[in-house]
Amino acid sequence: QVHLQESGPGLVKPSQTLSLTCTVSGGSVSSPNYYWSWIRQPAGKGLEWIGRIDLSGSTNYNPSLKSRVTISVDTSKNQFSLKLTSVTAADTAVYYCARGIAAAPVYSVDVWGQGTTVTVSS
Amino acid sequence: EIVLTQSPGTLSLSPGERATLSCRASQSVTSSYLAWYQHKPGQAPRLLIFGASGRATGIPDRFSGSGSGTDFTLTISRLEPEDFAVYYCQHYSNSLFGQGTKVEIK
């Protein structure tokens, strides 16, 4: 059973960089046909996809966040990470890491972390 | 860029009733890439439907998905108390979510 766990600061100052890590257990970030995503939900709003990375290191980002987002994978630690620069209060949200399957018939996210709350405030 | 529009925004129904949720794509999309998720407060979202109509592991058969092209539907045949939640559609091509439909108790 694959388990994902987010970690990182719960409070980030405006204009600084938000950094989160997702540790994968019970599976490998190097497994083929999977991709690794970050998704967030601001309070009172819907789910917002941030971006994803696959085994080859290929990334796709939400166009609305693309200029500020970097997702990377550390295979030696079985982790993947999110960096979001120049944060504002609008980036306050619950952040989820998640695993997606990129193989027929299941092109979707099948495993989610529990989520971690990040607040942007001085 | 594919945009997914869900309707209605809120659906007020009673337990035992049928729920029909819509997800419309801004252009024709591959149905194999269309998924539905359930999200309850304080919990991680859960995959319900993949490939527009395939039920994920452990999902009760009262949940069904259908559709093709630009129009997709999630149907809950008889609402159970635990089904009241927010539902999202997502397409793998760009991973963007629809804005969600809240199914609330009437």
XYZ file of C-alpha atoms in Angstrom:
228
model
C 0.000 0.000 0.000
C 1.563 3.261 -1.128
C 1.525 6.058 1.419
C 2.349 9.716 0.813
C 3.277 12.196 3.512
C 3.722 15.942 3.056
C 6.209 17.875 5.178
C 7.411 21.436 5.376
C 6.846 24.761 7.126
C 3.283 25.603 8.032
C 3.987 29.321 7.933
C 5.738 31.234 5.174
C 6.302 34.966 4.956
C 5.030 36.940 1.972
C 7.492 37.187 -0.938
C 9.398 34.142 0.315
C 9.540 30.633 -1.151
C 7.195 27.881 -0.057
C 8.954 24.511 0.022
C 7.216 21.200 0.620
C 8.403 17.620 0.390
C 6.380 14.472 -0.146
C 7.840 11.234 1.151
C 6.677 8.084 -0.600
C 6.522 4.803 1.299
C 5.349 1.406 0.143
C 6.296 2.267 -3.427
C 8.970 3.968 -5.500
C 9.052 7.328 -7.236
C 11.086 5.518 -9.887
C 8.275 3.136 -10.815
C 7.222 3.387 -14.452
C 3.790 4.628 -15.491
C 3.333 6.845 -12.443
C 3.473 10.602 -12.058
C 3.747 12.704 -8.959
C 1.574 15.735 -8.403
C 0.954 18.667 -6.142
C -2.585 19.945 -5.666
C -3.895 22.603 -3.309
C -7.155 23.850 -1.901
C -7.492 27.380 -0.553
C -10.033 27.716 2.221
C -13.554 27.823 0.837
C -12.422 27.123 -2.720
C -12.032 24.154 -5.006
C -9.105 21.916 -5.812
C -6.352 23.559 -7.829
C -3.819 21.434 -9.661
C -0.298 22.866 -9.287
C 1.831 20.542 -11.358
C 3.236 17.074 -11.925
C 6.477 15.260 -12.698
C 7.090 11.854 -14.161
C 9.872 9.276 -14.050
C 11.803 10.969 -16.821
C 11.748 14.248 -14.948
C 9.317 15.797 -17.389
C 7.149 18.405 -15.704
C 3.803 20.042 -16.429
C 2.583 23.041 -14.496
C -0.671 24.940 -14.121
C -0.323 27.889 -16.499
C -1.507 30.245 -13.772
C 1.392 29.232 -11.504
C 4.016 28.168 -14.004
C 6.315 31.146 -13.548
C 6.624 30.465 -9.809
C 6.573 26.664 -9.520
C 9.255 24.001 -9.574
C 8.586 20.318 -8.916
C 11.478 17.908 -8.596
C 12.122 14.297 -7.644
C 14.845 12.850 -5.425
C 14.999 9.155 -6.210
C 17.677 8.511 -3.573
C 15.285 9.650 -0.851
C 12.095 8.435 -2.565
C 10.685 11.931 -2.330
C 9.368 14.654 -4.569
C 9.217 18.340 -3.788
C 7.409 21.569 -4.508
C 8.874 25.053 -4.554
C 6.605 28.049 -5.016
C 8.329 31.413 -5.126
C 7.148 34.931 -4.311
C 4.196 33.747 -2.244
C 1.302 35.951 -1.206
C -1.717 35.432 1.026
C -3.481 33.929 -1.993
C -1.141 30.935 -1.725
C -2.492 30.046 1.706
C -4.044 26.610 1.273
C -4.042 22.954 2.141
C -1.392 21.370 -0.058
C -1.698 17.744 -1.151
C 0.879 15.543 -2.762
C -0.485 12.740 -4.876
C 0.407 9.838 -7.153
C -1.125 9.499 -10.560
C -1.252 6.581 -12.930
C -0.365 7.293 -16.548
C -1.334 3.975 -18.046
C -4.474 2.511 -19.505
C -7.102 2.419 -18.293
C -6.394 4.608 -15.256
C -5.125 8.033 -16.257
C -5.886 9.663 -12.921
C -4.698 10.313 -9.379
C -5.195 7.268 -7.225
C -3.262 7.981 -4.030
C -3.264 11.198 -2.021
C -1.360 12.457 0.983
C -3.358 13.666 3.965
C -2.605 17.296 3.128
C -0.679 19.984 4.957
C -1.825 23.506 5.711
C 0.436 26.325 4.642
C -0.316 29.871 5.729
C 1.333 32.872 4.128
C 1.572 35.657 6.676
C 4.099 38.013 8.157
C -6.178 24.550 -23.091
C -9.027 22.315 -22.032
C -11.370 23.889 -19.491
C -13.798 21.734 -17.533
C -17.062 23.322 -16.394
C -19.140 21.527 -13.805
C -22.821 22.019 -13.130
C -24.716 22.646 -11.054
C -22.539 24.385 -8.484
C -24.661 22.986 -5.689
C -27.127 20.116 -5.701
C -29.558 19.906 -2.765
C -30.992 16.429 -2.428
C -32.295 14.014 0.187
C -30.826 10.619 1.051
C -32.167 7.985 -1.319
C -32.510 10.414 -4.214
C -30.584 10.263 -7.465
C -27.795 12.755 -8.132
C -26.717 13.712 -11.623
C -23.586 15.819 -11.958
C -22.308 17.276 -15.207
C -18.796 18.002 -16.444
C -18.484 19.763 -19.777
C -15.167 20.172 -21.594
C -14.376 23.241 -23.695
C -13.401 20.947 -26.570
C -13.769 17.293 -27.391
C -11.528 15.217 -25.130
C -10.348 11.662 -24.792
C -12.805 9.946 -22.471
C -10.072 7.593 -21.310
C -8.520 10.532 -19.497
C -11.599 11.785 -17.633
C -11.779 11.127 -13.887
C -14.124 12.003 -11.047
C -13.143 12.564 -7.426
C -15.045 12.895 -4.167
C -13.805 15.319 -1.521
C -15.052 15.593 2.019
C -13.974 18.286 4.519
C -10.828 17.376 6.420
C -10.080 14.394 4.197
C -7.985 13.776 1.140
C -9.920 13.539 -2.118
C -10.772 10.041 -3.345
C -10.778 8.694 -6.882
C -14.239 7.481 -7.847
C -14.234 7.069 -11.613
C -11.450 6.730 -14.171
C -11.689 6.569 -17.916
C -15.095 8.290 -17.721
C -16.881 5.116 -16.624
C -14.550 2.798 -14.723
C -15.129 2.495 -10.996
C -12.029 2.730 -8.826
C -11.248 0.022 -6.317
C -13.732 -0.120 -3.461
C -16.203 2.342 -4.972
C -19.845 1.228 -4.538
C -21.823 0.484 -7.668
C -24.283 3.273 -6.921
C -21.597 5.530 -8.451
C -21.443 5.474 -12.230
C -19.840 7.605 -14.892
C -20.717 8.110 -18.506
C -20.159 10.391 -21.435
C -17.882 11.154 -24.332
C -16.694 14.060 -26.425
C -17.436 17.164 -24.398
C -20.168 15.962 -22.020
C -19.615 13.702 -19.052
C -21.872 12.699 -16.189
C -21.400 11.299 -12.721
C -24.519 9.623 -11.360
C -25.142 8.523 -7.805
C -28.168 6.259 -8.060
C -29.340 6.478 -4.449
C -27.641 8.942 -2.147
C -26.304 7.571 1.103
C -25.507 9.915 4.026
C -21.783 9.490 3.370
C -22.145 10.678 -0.238
C -22.740 14.306 0.646
C -19.498 15.927 -0.436
C -17.917 17.947 -3.234
C -17.250 16.211 -6.546
C -14.643 17.208 -9.106
C -13.890 16.110 -12.622
C -10.368 16.218 -14.042
C -8.811 15.468 -17.401
C -5.357 13.917 -17.542
C -4.266 15.937 -20.597
C -3.686 19.068 -18.543
C -4.724 17.841 -15.070
C -6.898 20.890 -14.437
C -9.965 20.288 -12.292
C -13.485 21.493 -12.825
C -14.699 23.925 -10.205
C -16.629 21.247 -8.341
C -20.234 20.384 -7.522
C -21.306 20.340 -3.901
C -23.927 17.722 -3.097
C -25.659 18.857 0.067
C -28.449 17.502 2.189
C -31.791 19.103 1.425
